[in-house]
PDB file of C-alpha atoms in Angstrom:
ATOM      1  CA  LYS A   6     -36.644  58.885  -4.975  1.00  0.00           C
ATOM      2  CA  ALA A   7     -39.786  57.511  -6.564  1.00  0.00           C
ATOM      3  CA  GLY A   8     -40.701  58.843 -10.002  1.00  0.00           C
ATOM      4  CA  VAL A   9     -44.083  59.808 -11.355  1.00  0.00           C
ATOM      5  CA  THR A  10     -46.422  56.867 -10.942  1.00  0.00           C
ATOM      6  CA  GLN A  11     -49.392  56.337 -13.184  1.00  0.00           C
ATOM      7  CA  THR A  12     -52.024  53.693 -12.660  1.00  0.00           C
ATOM      8  CA  PRO A  13     -53.194  51.573 -14.253  1.00  0.00           C
ATOM      9  CA  ARG A  14     -50.574  50.927 -16.946  1.00  0.00           C
ATOM     10  CA  TYR A  15     -53.039  49.390 -19.352  1.00  0.00           C
ATOM     11  CA  LEU A  16     -56.778  49.690 -19.653  1.00  0.00           C
ATOM     12  CA  ILE A  17     -59.352  48.337 -22.063  1.00  0.00           C
ATOM     13  CA  LYS A  18     -62.778  49.941 -22.015  1.00  0.00           C
ATOM     14  CA  THR A  19     -65.910  49.739 -24.086  1.00  0.00           C
ATOM     15  CA  ARG A  20     -67.260  52.688 -26.017  1.00  0.00           C
ATOM     16  CA  GLY A  21     -69.653  54.707 -23.860  1.00  0.00           C
ATOM     17  CA  GLN A  22     -68.022  53.764 -20.570  1.00  0.00           C
ATOM     18  CA  GLN A  23     -66.088  56.154 -18.383  1.00  0.00           C
ATOM     19  CA  VAL A  24     -62.559  55.834 -17.045  1.00  0.00           C
ATOM     20  CA  THR A  25     -60.455  57.377 -14.290  1.00  0.00           C
ATOM     21  CA  LEU A  26     -56.684  57.534 -14.520  1.00  0.00           C
ATOM     22  CA  SER A  27     -54.459  58.255 -11.570  1.00  0.00           C
ATOM     23  CA  CYS A  28     -51.130  60.044 -11.224  1.00  0.00           C
ATOM     24  CA  SER A  29     -48.882  60.329  -8.201  1.00  0.00           C
ATOM     25  CA  PRO A  30     -46.236  63.018  -8.709  1.00  0.00           C
ATOM     26  CA  ILE A  31     -42.733  63.038  -7.341  1.00  0.00           C
ATOM     27  CA  SER A  32     -42.785  63.895  -3.658  1.00  0.00           C
ATOM     28  CA  GLY A  33     -42.654  67.661  -3.223  1.00  0.00           C
ATOM     29  CA  HIS A  34     -43.805  68.432  -6.747  1.00  0.00           C
ATOM     30  CA  ARG A  35     -46.846  70.682  -6.771  1.00  0.00           C
ATOM     31  CA  SER A  36     -47.567  70.931 -10.490  1.00  0.00           C
ATOM     32  CA  VAL A  37     -49.148  68.127 -12.512  1.00  0.00           C
ATOM     33  CA  SER A  38     -49.881  68.141 -16.230  1.00  0.00           C
ATOM     34  CA  TRP A  39     -51.684  65.646 -18.411  1.00  0.00           C
ATOM     35  CA  TYR A  40     -51.070  64.898 -22.082  1.00  0.00           C
ATOM     36  CA  GLN A  41     -52.596  62.626 -24.674  1.00  0.00           C
ATOM     37  CA  GLN A  42     -50.094  60.970 -26.990  1.00  0.00           C
ATOM     38  CA  THR A  43     -51.162  59.383 -30.264  1.00  0.00           C
ATOM     39  CA  PRO A  44     -49.088  58.425 -33.327  1.00  0.00           C
ATOM     40  CA  GLY A  45     -50.907  60.875 -35.565  1.00  0.00           C
ATOM     41  CA  GLN A  46     -51.373  63.823 -33.200  1.00  0.00           C
ATOM     42  CA  GLY A  47     -48.243  63.755 -31.112  1.00  0.00           C
ATOM     43  CA  LEU A  48     -48.463  65.134 -27.581  1.00  0.00           C
ATOM     44  CA  GLN A  49     -51.639  67.091 -26.946  1.00  0.00           C
ATOM     45  CA  PHE A  50     -52.010  69.137 -23.769  1.00  0.00           C
ATOM     46  CA  LEU A  51     -55.023  68.218 -21.657  1.00  0.00           C
ATOM     47  CA  PHE A  52     -54.691  70.272 -18.472  1.00  0.00           C
ATOM     48  CA  GLU A  53     -52.332  71.477 -15.794  1.00  0.00           C
ATOM     49  CA  TYR A  54     -52.856  71.786 -12.076  1.00  0.00           C
ATOM     50  CA  PHE A  55     -50.886  73.634  -9.434  1.00  0.00           C
ATOM     51  CA  SER A  56     -51.809  73.442  -5.773  1.00  0.00           C
ATOM     52  CA  GLU A  57     -55.244  72.006  -6.583  1.00  0.00           C
ATOM     53  CA  THR A  58     -56.087  74.763  -9.077  1.00  0.00           C
ATOM     54  CA  GLN A  59     -56.449  74.167 -12.786  1.00  0.00           C
ATOM     55  CA  ARG A  60     -54.123  76.634 -14.476  1.00  0.00           C
ATOM     56  CA  ASN A  61     -54.939  75.863 -18.061  1.00  0.00           C
ATOM     57  CA  LYS A  62     -56.929  73.465 -20.204  1.00  0.00           C
ATOM     58  CA  GLY A  63     -56.329  72.182 -23.704  1.00  0.00           C
ATOM     59  CA  ASN A  64     -58.759  71.943 -26.584  1.00  0.00           C
ATOM     60  CA  PHE A  65     -60.537  68.802 -25.549  1.00  0.00           C
ATOM     61  CA  PRO A  66     -64.283  68.249 -25.134  1.00  0.00           C
ATOM     62  CA  GLY A  67     -65.925  68.531 -21.748  1.00  0.00           C
ATOM     63  CA  ARG A  68     -65.883  64.726 -21.458  1.00  0.00           C
ATOM     64  CA  PHE A  69     -62.281  65.135 -20.324  1.00  0.00           C
ATOM     65  CA  SER A  70     -61.914  66.422 -16.791  1.00  0.00           C
ATOM     66  CA  GLY A  71     -59.369  66.327 -14.042  1.00  0.00           C
ATOM     67  CA  ARG A  72     -58.591  67.338 -10.530  1.00  0.00           C
ATOM     68  CA  GLN A  73     -55.726  67.590  -8.103  1.00  0.00           C
ATOM     69  CA  PHE A  74     -55.853  66.699  -4.448  1.00  0.00           C
ATOM     70  CA  SER A  75     -54.203  68.386  -1.500  1.00  0.00           C
ATOM     71  CA  ASN A  76     -51.350  65.841  -1.569  1.00  0.00           C
ATOM     72  CA  SER A  77     -50.716  66.818  -5.247  1.00  0.00           C
ATOM     73  CA  ARG A  78     -51.984  63.498  -6.568  1.00  0.00           C
ATOM     74  CA  SER A  79     -54.103  63.962  -9.652  1.00  0.00           C
ATOM     75  CA  GLU A  80     -56.807  62.119 -11.504  1.00  0.00           C
ATOM     76  CA  MET A  81     -58.265  62.555 -14.935  1.00  0.00           C
ATOM     77  CA  ASN A  82     -61.632  61.279 -16.004  1.00  0.00           C
ATOM     78  CA  VAL A  83     -63.004  60.612 -19.437  1.00  0.00           C
ATOM     79  CA  SER A  84     -66.732  60.029 -19.707  1.00  0.00           C
ATOM     80  CA  THR A  85     -68.691  58.508 -22.577  1.00  0.00           C
ATOM     81  CA  LEU A  86     -65.596  57.005 -24.159  1.00  0.00           C
ATOM     82  CA  GLU A  87     -65.175  57.102 -27.912  1.00  0.00           C
ATOM     83  CA  LEU A  88     -62.935  54.957 -30.108  1.00  0.00           C
ATOM     84  CA  GLY A  89     -60.815  58.031 -30.816  1.00  0.00           C
ATOM     85  CA  ASP A  90     -59.930  58.332 -27.137  1.00  0.00           C
ATOM     86  CA  SER A  91     -57.601  55.358 -27.500  1.00  0.00           C
ATOM     87  CA  ALA A  92     -54.166  56.745 -26.699  1.00  0.00           C
ATOM     88  CA  LEU A  93     -51.295  56.860 -24.264  1.00  0.00           C
ATOM     89  CA  TYR A  94     -52.131  59.283 -21.457  1.00  0.00           C
ATOM     90  CA  LEU A  95     -49.083  60.839 -19.863  1.00  0.00           C
ATOM     91  CA  CYS A  96     -48.850  62.598 -16.552  1.00  0.00           C
ATOM     92  CA  ALA A  97     -45.926  64.848 -15.686  1.00  0.00           C
ATOM     93  CA  SER A  98     -44.944  66.670 -12.529  1.00  0.00           C
ATOM     94  CA  SER A  99     -42.777  69.670 -11.768  1.00  0.00           C
ATOM     95  CA  PRO A 100     -41.600  71.255  -8.509  1.00  0.00           C
ATOM     96  CA  GLY A 101     -42.969  74.693  -9.284  1.00  0.00           C
ATOM     97  CA  GLN A 102     -45.050  76.128 -12.057  1.00  0.00           C
ATOM     98  CA  GLY A 103     -43.483  74.229 -14.892  1.00  0.00           C
ATOM     99  CA  ILE A 104     -40.407  76.276 -15.703  1.00  0.00           C
ATOM    100  CA  ASP A 105     -38.136  73.622 -14.231  1.00  0.00           C
ATOM    101  CA  GLY A 106     -39.149  71.118 -16.846  1.00  0.00           C
ATOM    102  CA  TYR A 107     -41.306  68.095 -16.246  1.00  0.00           C
ATOM    103  CA  THR A 108     -40.708  64.542 -15.132  1.00  0.00           C
ATOM    104  CA  PHE A 109     -43.031  62.216 -16.986  1.00  0.00           C
ATOM    105  CA  GLY A 110     -44.619  58.998 -15.899  1.00  0.00           C
ATOM    106  CA  SER A 111     -44.682  55.900 -18.089  1.00  0.00           C
ATOM    107  CA  GLY A 112     -48.278  56.549 -19.030  1.00  0.00           C
ATOM    108  CA  THR A 113     -51.565  54.706 -19.109  1.00  0.00           C
ATOM    109  CA  ARG A 114     -52.338  52.969 -22.370  1.00  0.00           C
ATOM    110  CA  LEU A 115     -56.108  53.259 -22.908  1.00  0.00           C
ATOM    111  CA  THR A 116     -57.773  51.173 -25.568  1.00  0.00           C
ATOM    112  CA  VAL A 117     -61.438  51.782 -26.337  1.00  0.00           C
ATOM    113  CA  VAL A 118     -63.216  48.971 -28.150  1.00  0.00           C
TER     114      VAL A 118
ATOM    115  CA  ALA B   8     -51.492  81.139 -29.324  1.00  0.00           C
ATOM    116  CA  GLN B   9     -48.220  79.334 -28.872  1.00  0.00           C
ATOM    117  CA  SER B  10     -46.829  76.741 -31.251  1.00  0.00           C
ATOM    118  CA  VAL B  11     -43.779  74.633 -31.927  1.00  0.00           C
ATOM    119  CA  ALA B  12     -42.533  73.286 -35.231  1.00  0.00           C
ATOM    120  CA  GLN B  13     -40.057  70.486 -35.711  1.00  0.00           C
ATOM    121  CA  PRO B  14     -39.572  70.576 -39.473  1.00  0.00           C
ATOM    122  CA  GLU B  15     -37.890  67.189 -39.782  1.00  0.00           C
ATOM    123  CA  ASP B  16     -39.729  63.974 -38.993  1.00  0.00           C
ATOM    124  CA  GLN B  17     -36.483  62.030 -39.276  1.00  0.00           C
ATOM    125  CA  VAL B  18     -32.800  62.858 -38.845  1.00  0.00           C
ATOM    126  CA  ASN B  19     -30.135  60.300 -39.748  1.00  0.00           C
ATOM    127  CA  VAL B  20     -26.495  60.701 -38.777  1.00  0.00           C
ATOM    128  CA  ALA B  21     -23.456  58.479 -38.562  1.00  0.00           C
ATOM    129  CA  GLU B  22     -21.954  57.705 -35.191  1.00  0.00           C
ATOM    130  CA  GLY B  23     -19.259  60.204 -34.300  1.00  0.00           C
ATOM    131  CA  ASN B  24     -20.696  62.944 -36.492  1.00  0.00           C
ATOM    132  CA  PRO B  25     -22.334  66.075 -35.092  1.00  0.00           C
ATOM    133  CA  LEU B  26     -26.097  66.130 -34.938  1.00  0.00           C
ATOM    134  CA  THR B  27     -28.712  68.873 -35.053  1.00  0.00           C
ATOM    135  CA  VAL B  28     -32.436  68.523 -34.416  1.00  0.00           C
ATOM    136  CA  LYS B  29     -34.323  71.640 -35.400  1.00  0.00           C
ATOM    137  CA  CYS B  30     -37.074  73.477 -33.544  1.00  0.00           C
ATOM    138  CA  THR B  31     -38.814  76.799 -34.120  1.00  0.00           C
ATOM    139  CA  TYR B  32     -41.443  78.335 -31.888  1.00  0.00           C
ATOM    140  CA  SER B  33     -44.057  81.039 -31.636  1.00  0.00           C
ATOM    141  CA  VAL B  34     -45.243  82.658 -28.409  1.00  0.00           C
ATOM    142  CA  SER B  35     -46.749  85.992 -27.494  1.00  0.00           C
ATOM    143  CA  GLY B  36     -44.351  86.702 -24.665  1.00  0.00           C
ATOM    144  CA  ASN B  37     -40.947  85.494 -23.555  1.00  0.00           C
ATOM    145  CA  PRO B  38     -40.473  81.809 -24.258  1.00  0.00           C
ATOM    146  CA  TYR B  39     -39.407  79.080 -21.931  1.00  0.00           C
ATOM    147  CA  LEU B  40     -38.038  76.302 -24.124  1.00  0.00           C
ATOM    148  CA  PHE B  41     -37.386  72.652 -23.434  1.00  0.00           C
ATOM    149  CA  TRP B  42     -36.119  69.494 -25.079  1.00  0.00           C
ATOM    150  CA  TYR B  43     -37.262  66.029 -24.102  1.00  0.00           C
ATOM    151  CA  VAL B  44     -36.246  62.591 -25.329  1.00  0.00           C
ATOM    152  CA  GLN B  45     -38.362  59.448 -25.538  1.00  0.00           C
ATOM    153  CA  TYR B  46     -36.576  56.133 -25.830  1.00  0.00           C
ATOM    154  CA  PRO B  47     -38.504  53.110 -27.150  1.00  0.00           C
ATOM    155  CA  ASN B  48     -40.969  51.798 -24.567  1.00  0.00           C
ATOM    156  CA  ARG B  49     -39.869  54.399 -22.051  1.00  0.00           C
ATOM    157  CA  GLY B  50     -41.301  57.679 -20.820  1.00  0.00           C
ATOM    158  CA  LEU B  51     -40.221  61.142 -21.853  1.00  0.00           C
ATOM    159  CA  GLN B  52     -37.090  62.404 -20.193  1.00  0.00           C
ATOM    160  CA  PHE B  53     -36.125  66.020 -19.685  1.00  0.00           C
ATOM    161  CA  LEU B  54     -32.897  66.980 -21.500  1.00  0.00           C
ATOM    162  CA  LEU B  55     -32.471  70.718 -21.077  1.00  0.00           C
ATOM    163  CA  LYS B  56     -34.208  74.056 -20.817  1.00  0.00           C
ATOM    164  CA  TYR B  57     -33.786  77.708 -21.713  1.00  0.00           C
ATOM    165  CA  ILE B  58     -35.323  80.245 -19.370  1.00  0.00           C
ATOM    166  CA  THR B  59     -33.088  83.279 -19.646  1.00  0.00           C
ATOM    167  CA  GLY B  60     -29.407  84.134 -19.848  1.00  0.00           C
ATOM    168  CA  ASP B  61     -26.846  82.469 -22.096  1.00  0.00           C
ATOM    169  CA  ASN B  62     -28.162  81.488 -25.484  1.00  0.00           C
ATOM    170  CA  LEU B  63     -26.263  78.189 -25.386  1.00  0.00           C
ATOM    171  CA  VAL B  64     -27.578  75.823 -22.761  1.00  0.00           C
ATOM    172  CA  LYS B  65     -26.107  72.480 -21.824  1.00  0.00           C
ATOM    173  CA  GLY B  66     -28.094  69.472 -20.749  1.00  0.00           C
ATOM    174  CA  SER B  67     -27.966  65.772 -20.099  1.00  0.00           C
ATOM    175  CA  TYR B  68     -26.012  63.172 -22.086  1.00  0.00           C
ATOM    176  CA  GLY B  69     -23.778  65.788 -23.760  1.00  0.00           C
ATOM    177  CA  PHE B  70     -26.614  67.583 -25.522  1.00  0.00           C
ATOM    178  CA  GLU B  71     -26.815  71.343 -25.867  1.00  0.00           C
ATOM    179  CA  ALA B  72     -29.214  73.756 -27.499  1.00  0.00           C
ATOM    180  CA  GLU B  73     -28.874  77.213 -28.932  1.00  0.00           C
ATOM    181  CA  PHE B  74     -31.568  79.813 -28.417  1.00  0.00           C
ATOM    182  CA  ASN B  75     -31.883  82.321 -31.253  1.00  0.00           C
ATOM    183  CA  LYS B  76     -34.459  84.993 -30.544  1.00  0.00           C
ATOM    184  CA  SER B  77     -34.344  86.659 -33.961  1.00  0.00           C
ATOM    185  CA  GLN B  78     -34.929  83.348 -35.722  1.00  0.00           C
ATOM    186  CA  THR B  79     -37.268  82.058 -32.986  1.00  0.00           C
ATOM    187  CA  SER B  80     -35.334  78.814 -32.962  1.00  0.00           C
ATOM    188  CA  PHE B  81     -34.034  76.430 -30.335  1.00  0.00           C
ATOM    189  CA  HIS B  82     -32.042  73.748 -32.132  1.00  0.00           C
ATOM    190  CA  LEU B  83     -30.723  70.728 -30.260  1.00  0.00           C
ATOM    191  CA  LYS B  84     -27.112  69.786 -30.918  1.00  0.00           C
ATOM    192  CA  LYS B  85     -24.470  67.275 -29.965  1.00  0.00           C
ATOM    193  CA  PRO B  86     -20.862  67.380 -31.175  1.00  0.00           C
ATOM    194  CA  SER B  87     -20.471  63.614 -31.565  1.00  0.00           C
ATOM    195  CA  ALA B  88     -23.486  61.313 -31.926  1.00  0.00           C
ATOM    196  CA  LEU B  89     -23.756  57.902 -30.309  1.00  0.00           C
ATOM    197  CA  VAL B  90     -25.858  54.954 -31.465  1.00  0.00           C
ATOM    198  CA  SER B  91     -27.543  55.102 -28.062  1.00  0.00           C
ATOM    199  CA  ASP B  92     -28.803  58.622 -28.889  1.00  0.00           C
ATOM    200  CA  SER B  93     -31.295  57.059 -31.322  1.00  0.00           C
ATOM    201  CA  ALA B  94     -34.708  58.074 -29.986  1.00  0.00           C
ATOM    202  CA  LEU B  95     -37.667  60.402 -30.464  1.00  0.00           C
ATOM    203  CA  TYR B  96     -36.961  64.022 -29.554  1.00  0.00           C
ATOM    204  CA  PHE B  97     -39.547  66.617 -28.623  1.00  0.00           C
ATOM    205  CA  CYS B  98     -39.180  70.369 -28.403  1.00  0.00           C
ATOM    206  CA  ALA B  99     -41.606  72.224 -26.129  1.00  0.00           C
ATOM    207  CA  VAL B 100     -42.422  75.856 -25.435  1.00  0.00           C
ATOM    208  CA  ARG B 101     -44.052  77.462 -22.458  1.00  0.00           C
ATOM    209  CA  ASP B 102     -45.349  81.010 -22.338  1.00  0.00           C
ATOM    210  CA  MET B 103     -45.696  82.662 -18.976  1.00  0.00           C
ATOM    211  CA  GLY B 104     -48.109  85.208 -20.405  1.00  0.00           C
ATOM    212  CA  THR B 105     -51.659  84.494 -21.472  1.00  0.00           C
ATOM    213  CA  ASN B 106     -50.911  80.799 -21.935  1.00  0.00           C
ATOM    214  CA  ALA B 107     -49.516  80.324 -18.455  1.00  0.00           C
ATOM    215  CA  GLY B 108     -49.802  76.778 -17.262  1.00  0.00           C
ATOM    216  CA  LYS B 109     -49.548  75.224 -20.691  1.00  0.00           C
ATOM    217  CA  SER B 110     -46.639  73.568 -22.470  1.00  0.00           C
ATOM    218  CA  THR B 111     -46.956  72.984 -26.198  1.00  0.00           C
ATOM    219  CA  PHE B 112     -44.939  70.181 -27.764  1.00  0.00           C
ATOM    220  CA  GLY B 113     -43.721  69.739 -31.308  1.00  0.00           C
ATOM    221  CA  ASP B 114     -44.625  66.618 -33.236  1.00  0.00           C
ATOM    222  CA  GLY B 115     -41.263  65.032 -32.534  1.00  0.00           C
ATOM    223  CA  THR B 116     -38.194  64.138 -34.573  1.00  0.00           C
ATOM    224  CA  THR B 117     -36.901  60.593 -34.796  1.00  0.00           C
ATOM    225  CA  LEU B 118     -33.135  60.549 -34.584  1.00  0.00           C
ATOM    226  CA  THR B 119     -31.331  57.507 -35.938  1.00  0.00           C
ATOM    227  CA  VAL B 120     -27.604  57.185 -35.385  1.00  0.00           C
ATOM    228  CA  LYS B 121     -25.973  54.497 -37.492  1.00  0.00           C
ATOM    229  CA  PRO B 122     -22.734  52.758 -36.523  1.00  0.00           C
TER     230      PRO B 122
END
């Protein structure tokens, strides 16, 4: 059974550019969450989707957006990148609405230069 | 608002000794509580969860956690630590009330088990 797949694994972008990260959940999982992980801030919640609907959103600026498709795959987009956006972005999926615990992907390491 | 506190950045134990990693939480409604582990250069892995029922829950790799409602705590425990348990541990809380659809993680505790 394939795990949560995140692409790309590594990304280097220039300040001001935009980036799209992709997440394919475990087959049958309908809930997808996104987190930003940095050494100083730990794991910060970005957003969660269930059946294509955003259930909740973290305290991030509007430059951070996401969506979920009918096949449960999800993307997140960051526009007008800033140096402080450099982080590991983690996607996690769950069968239902999150109470089963999450399976995390390996993450996308974004570096903004 | 919901929050999680892991009061210890680092926990050091000798192999074979019992270990405890502490976690306290704050939610407006009933909490759903989780522990995850992150090994070096690997993703987070789910260890165990508390939803309802018995206050002592058992999870993967011999870990267990005790839910204490009066102390709003959910400490992770293992009777006999292994060197291979050395990793970064995260406690997380989920509130099915006003914060539905959001899991809040603690800052993590680095566990080091020495031979």
